[in-house]
CSV table of C-alpha atoms in Angstrom, one decimal:
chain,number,residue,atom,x,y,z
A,1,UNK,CA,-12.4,-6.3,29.4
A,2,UNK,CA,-15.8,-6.3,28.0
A,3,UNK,CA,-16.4,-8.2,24.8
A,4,UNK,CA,-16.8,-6.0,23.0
A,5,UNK,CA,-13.5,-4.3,23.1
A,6,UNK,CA,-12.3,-7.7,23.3
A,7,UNK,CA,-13.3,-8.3,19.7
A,8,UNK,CA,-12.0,-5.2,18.8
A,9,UNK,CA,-8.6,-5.8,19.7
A,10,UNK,CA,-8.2,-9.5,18.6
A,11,UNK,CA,-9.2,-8.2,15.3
A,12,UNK,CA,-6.8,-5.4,15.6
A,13,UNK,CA,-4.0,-8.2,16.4
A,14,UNK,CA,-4.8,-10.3,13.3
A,15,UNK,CA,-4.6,-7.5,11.2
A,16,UNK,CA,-1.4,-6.6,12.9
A,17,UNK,CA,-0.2,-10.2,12.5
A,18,UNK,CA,-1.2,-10.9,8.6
A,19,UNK,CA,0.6,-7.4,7.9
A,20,UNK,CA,3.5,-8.0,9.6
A,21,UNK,CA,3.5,-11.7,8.0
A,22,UNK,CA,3.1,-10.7,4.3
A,23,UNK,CA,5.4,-7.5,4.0
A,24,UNK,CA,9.3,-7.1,3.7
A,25,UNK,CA,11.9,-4.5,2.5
A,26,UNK,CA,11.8,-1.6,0.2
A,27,UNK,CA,13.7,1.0,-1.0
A,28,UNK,CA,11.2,3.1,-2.6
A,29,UNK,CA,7.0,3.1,-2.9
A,30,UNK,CA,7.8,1.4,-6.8
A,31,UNK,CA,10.5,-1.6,-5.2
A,32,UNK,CA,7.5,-1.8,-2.2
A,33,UNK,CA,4.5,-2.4,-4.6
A,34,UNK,CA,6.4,-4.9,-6.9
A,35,UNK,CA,7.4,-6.3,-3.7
A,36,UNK,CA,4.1,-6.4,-1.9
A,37,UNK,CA,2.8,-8.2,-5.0
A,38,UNK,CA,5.7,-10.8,-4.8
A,39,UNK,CA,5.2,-11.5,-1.4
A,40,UNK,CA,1.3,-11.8,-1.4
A,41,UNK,CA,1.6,-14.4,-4.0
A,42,UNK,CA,4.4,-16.0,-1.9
A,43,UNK,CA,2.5,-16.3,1.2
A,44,UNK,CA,-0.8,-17.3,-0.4
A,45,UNK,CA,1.5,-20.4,-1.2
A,46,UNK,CA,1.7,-21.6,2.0
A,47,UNK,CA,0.0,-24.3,3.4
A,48,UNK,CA,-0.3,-22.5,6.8
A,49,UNK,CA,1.6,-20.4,9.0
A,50,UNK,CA,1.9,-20.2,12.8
A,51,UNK,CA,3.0,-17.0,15.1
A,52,UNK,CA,3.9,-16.2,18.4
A,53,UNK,CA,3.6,-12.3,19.3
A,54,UNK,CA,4.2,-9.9,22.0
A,55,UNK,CA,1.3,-7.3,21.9
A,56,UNK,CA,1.5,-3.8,24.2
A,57,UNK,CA,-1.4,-1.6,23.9
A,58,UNK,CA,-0.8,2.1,25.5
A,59,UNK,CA,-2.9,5.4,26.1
A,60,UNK,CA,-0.7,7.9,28.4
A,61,UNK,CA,-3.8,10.3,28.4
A,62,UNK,CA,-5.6,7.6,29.6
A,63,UNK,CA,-3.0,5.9,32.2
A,64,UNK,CA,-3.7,2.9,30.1
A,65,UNK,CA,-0.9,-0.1,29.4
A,66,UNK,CA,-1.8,-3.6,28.2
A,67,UNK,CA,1.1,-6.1,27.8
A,68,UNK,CA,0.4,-9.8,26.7
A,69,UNK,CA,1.9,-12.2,24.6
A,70,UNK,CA,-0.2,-14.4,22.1
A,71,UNK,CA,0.0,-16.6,19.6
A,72,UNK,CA,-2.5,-17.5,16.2
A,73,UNK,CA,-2.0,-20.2,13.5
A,74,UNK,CA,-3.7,-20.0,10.1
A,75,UNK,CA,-4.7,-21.8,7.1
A,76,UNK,CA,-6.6,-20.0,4.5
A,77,UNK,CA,-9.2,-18.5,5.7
A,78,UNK,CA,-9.6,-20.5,8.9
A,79,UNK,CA,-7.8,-19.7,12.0
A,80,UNK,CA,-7.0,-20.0,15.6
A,81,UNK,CA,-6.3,-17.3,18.0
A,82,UNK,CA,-5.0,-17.3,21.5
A,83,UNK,CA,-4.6,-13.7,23.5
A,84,UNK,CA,-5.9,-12.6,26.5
A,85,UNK,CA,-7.0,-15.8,28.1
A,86,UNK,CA,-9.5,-15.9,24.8
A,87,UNK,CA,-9.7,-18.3,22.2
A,88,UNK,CA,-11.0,-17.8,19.0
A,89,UNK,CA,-11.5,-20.3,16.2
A,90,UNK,CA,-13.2,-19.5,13.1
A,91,UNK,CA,-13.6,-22.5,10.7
A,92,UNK,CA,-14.6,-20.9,7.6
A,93,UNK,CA,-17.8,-20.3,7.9
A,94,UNK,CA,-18.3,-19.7,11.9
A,95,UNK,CA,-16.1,-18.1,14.5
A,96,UNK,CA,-15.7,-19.3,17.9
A,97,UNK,CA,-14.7,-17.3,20.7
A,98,UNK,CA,-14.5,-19.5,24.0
A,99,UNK,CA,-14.0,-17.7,27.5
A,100,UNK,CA,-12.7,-20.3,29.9
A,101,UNK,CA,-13.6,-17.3,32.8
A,102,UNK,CA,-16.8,-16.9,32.0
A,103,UNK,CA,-17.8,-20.5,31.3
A,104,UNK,CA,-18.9,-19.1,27.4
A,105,UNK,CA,-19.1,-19.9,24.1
A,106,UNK,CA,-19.9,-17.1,21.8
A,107,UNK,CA,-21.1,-18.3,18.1
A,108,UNK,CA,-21.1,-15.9,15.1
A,109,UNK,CA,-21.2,-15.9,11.0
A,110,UNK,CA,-18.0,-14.4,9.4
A,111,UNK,CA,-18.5,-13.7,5.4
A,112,UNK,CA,-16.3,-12.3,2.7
A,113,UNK,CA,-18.2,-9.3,2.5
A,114,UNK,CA,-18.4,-8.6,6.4
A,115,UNK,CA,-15.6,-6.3,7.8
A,116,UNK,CA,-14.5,-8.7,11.1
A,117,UNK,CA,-13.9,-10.9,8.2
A,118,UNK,CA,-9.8,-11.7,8.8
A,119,UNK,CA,-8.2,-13.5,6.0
A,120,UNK,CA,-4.5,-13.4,4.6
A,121,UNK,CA,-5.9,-12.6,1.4
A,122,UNK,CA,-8.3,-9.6,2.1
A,123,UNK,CA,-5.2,-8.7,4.5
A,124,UNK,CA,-2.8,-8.6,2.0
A,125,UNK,CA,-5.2,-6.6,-0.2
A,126,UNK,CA,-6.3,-4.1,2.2
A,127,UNK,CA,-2.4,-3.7,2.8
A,128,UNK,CA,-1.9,-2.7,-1.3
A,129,UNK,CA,-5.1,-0.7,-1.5
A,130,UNK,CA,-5.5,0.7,2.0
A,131,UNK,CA,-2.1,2.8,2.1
A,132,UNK,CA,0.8,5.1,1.3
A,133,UNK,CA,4.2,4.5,2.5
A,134,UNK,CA,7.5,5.8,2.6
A,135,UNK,CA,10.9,5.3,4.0
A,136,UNK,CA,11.2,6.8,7.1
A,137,UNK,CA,14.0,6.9,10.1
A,138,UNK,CA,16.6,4.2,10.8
A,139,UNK,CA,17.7,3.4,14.1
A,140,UNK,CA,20.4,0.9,16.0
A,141,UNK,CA,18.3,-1.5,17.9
A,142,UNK,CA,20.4,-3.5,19.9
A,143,UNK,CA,23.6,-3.4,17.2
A,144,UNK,CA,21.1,-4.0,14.5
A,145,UNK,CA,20.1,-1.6,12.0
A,146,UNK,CA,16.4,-1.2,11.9
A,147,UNK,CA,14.8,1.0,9.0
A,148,UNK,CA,11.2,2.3,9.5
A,149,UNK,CA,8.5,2.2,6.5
A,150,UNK,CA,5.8,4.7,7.4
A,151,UNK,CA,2.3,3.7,6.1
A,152,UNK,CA,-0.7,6.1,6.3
A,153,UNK,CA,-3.9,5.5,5.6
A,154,UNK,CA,-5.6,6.7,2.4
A,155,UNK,CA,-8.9,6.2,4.0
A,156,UNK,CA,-9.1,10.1,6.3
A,157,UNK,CA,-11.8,8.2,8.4
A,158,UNK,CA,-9.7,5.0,9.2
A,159,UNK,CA,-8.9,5.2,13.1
A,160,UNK,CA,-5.1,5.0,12.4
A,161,UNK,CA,-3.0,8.0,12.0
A,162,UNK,CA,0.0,6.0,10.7
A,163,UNK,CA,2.1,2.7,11.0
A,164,UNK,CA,5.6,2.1,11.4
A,165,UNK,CA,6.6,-0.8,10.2
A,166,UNK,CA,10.7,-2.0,11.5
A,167,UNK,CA,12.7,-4.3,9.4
A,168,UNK,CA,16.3,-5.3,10.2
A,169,UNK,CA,18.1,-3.8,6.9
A,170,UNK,CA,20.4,-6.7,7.3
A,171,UNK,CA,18.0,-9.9,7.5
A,172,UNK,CA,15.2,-8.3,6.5
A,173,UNK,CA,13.2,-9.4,8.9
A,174,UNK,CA,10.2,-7.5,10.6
A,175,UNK,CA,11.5,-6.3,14.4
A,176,UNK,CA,8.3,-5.2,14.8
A,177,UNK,CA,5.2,-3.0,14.0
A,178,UNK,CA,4.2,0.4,15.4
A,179,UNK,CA,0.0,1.4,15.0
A,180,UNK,CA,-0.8,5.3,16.0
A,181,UNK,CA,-3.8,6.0,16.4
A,182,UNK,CA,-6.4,9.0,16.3
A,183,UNK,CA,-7.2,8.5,19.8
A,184,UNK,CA,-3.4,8.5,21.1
A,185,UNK,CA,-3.4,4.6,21.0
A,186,UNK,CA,-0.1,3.6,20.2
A,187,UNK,CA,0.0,-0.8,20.0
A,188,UNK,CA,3.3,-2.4,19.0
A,189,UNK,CA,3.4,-5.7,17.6
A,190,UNK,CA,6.9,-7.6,18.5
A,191,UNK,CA,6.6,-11.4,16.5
A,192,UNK,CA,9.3,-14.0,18.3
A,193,UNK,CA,9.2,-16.5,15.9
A,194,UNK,CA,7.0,-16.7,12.9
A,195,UNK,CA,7.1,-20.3,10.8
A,196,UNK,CA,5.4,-21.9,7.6
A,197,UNK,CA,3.8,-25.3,6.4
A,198,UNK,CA,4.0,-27.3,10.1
A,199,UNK,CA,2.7,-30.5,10.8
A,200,UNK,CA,-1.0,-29.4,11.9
A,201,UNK,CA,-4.2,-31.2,13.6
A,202,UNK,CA,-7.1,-31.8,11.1
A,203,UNK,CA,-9.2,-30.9,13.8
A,204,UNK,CA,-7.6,-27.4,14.3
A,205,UNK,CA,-9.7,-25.2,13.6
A,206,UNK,CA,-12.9,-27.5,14.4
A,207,UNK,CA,-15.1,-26.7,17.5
A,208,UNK,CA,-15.8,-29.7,19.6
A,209,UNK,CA,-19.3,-28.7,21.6
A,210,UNK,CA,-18.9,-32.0,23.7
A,211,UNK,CA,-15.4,-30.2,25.5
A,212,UNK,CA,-17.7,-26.9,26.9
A,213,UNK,CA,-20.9,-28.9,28.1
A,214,UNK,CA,-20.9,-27.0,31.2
A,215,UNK,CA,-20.2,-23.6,29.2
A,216,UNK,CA,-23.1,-21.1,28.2
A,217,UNK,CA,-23.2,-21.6,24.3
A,218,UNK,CA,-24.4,-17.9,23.4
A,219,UNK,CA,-25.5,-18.0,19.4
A,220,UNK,CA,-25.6,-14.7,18.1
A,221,UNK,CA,-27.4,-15.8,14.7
């Protein structure tokens, strides 16, 4: 995969994740907003928060299917990404992506204001601002009882044509996430465990150069 689409989907993964991670039940668009507000406040609390994901990426007009599993931890604004033998590590201020394959290091600036900027918080915003939603169908999944939220995009020039977003009406737990896109893309987001305020390295989300000495540091600023 060039790095470029590389990029592109590990971005498309954390937004996946954070909006998977900050959403829950809702009978109606009102009980969703008051409810999206609740939540965002509730997981701003957290100290950090740690997933482990299943990500499939198909395109039947394209004979294209993708499976991998994955797994990112976060704390504020920092984070650290594992998926597709990649890992990414952005420390606040600079983001990290290390290629064990191709012996690299790629180094590049992440700000509030630029648009590959991930963060819960901008997640959680774009998530309130950036849709619509509605109930939509409810399926048995496995003798559970799984009701859909459809989102759509109030942006007509976003590349997504809707989301479906499957909670257990029972737990209320996310089963998982559904992404449509323009292009015929459909990627589903299955999270296998999700958990808050672990024990975590201070050294986390901190690059150490003197572990990739034989790697090709490529500094795109």
């Amino acid at each position: 995969m060039e790095m470029t689409n590389l990029r592109f989907t590990m971005k498309k993964v954390l937004l996946l994740l954070l909006l998977v991670s900050s959403t829950t039940f809702a009978q109606s668009k009102g009980d969703a907003k008051t409810l999206l507000s609740e939540v965002s406040q509730k997981v701003k609390g957290y100290d950090n928060i740690a997933i482990d994901f299943k990500y499939v990426l198909e395109n039947l007009e394209e004979n294209i299917k993708q499976e991998t599993r994955g797994d990112v931890k976060m704390q504020g604004d920092k984070y650290k990404l594992n998926i597709l033998g990649i890992t990414r590590i952005f420390d606040g201020s600079k983001l990290y992506s290390i290629s064990p394959e191709d012996e690299e290091v790629t180094i590049s600036s992440e700000s509030a204001e630029d648009e590959n900027s991930i963060t819960p918080s901008k997640m959680l915003s774009f998530y309130e601002d950036g849709f619509t939603y509605e109930m939509d169908i409810v399926q048995k999944v496995k003798g559970r009882k799984i009701q859909y939220v459809k989102l759509v995009p109030i942006d007509s020039n976003s590349e997504i044509k809707y989301i479906l977003l499957g909670i257990d009406a029972q737990t209320k737990h996310i089963y998982n996430l559904i992404e449509i896109g323009k292009n015929g893309t459909k990627t589903t987001l299955t999270v296998n465990s999700f958990k808050t305020n672990e024990p975590i390295s201070k050294t986390l989300f901190t690059f150490d150069e003197s572990k990739y000495v034989d790697y090709y540091i490529n500094t795109l600023d």
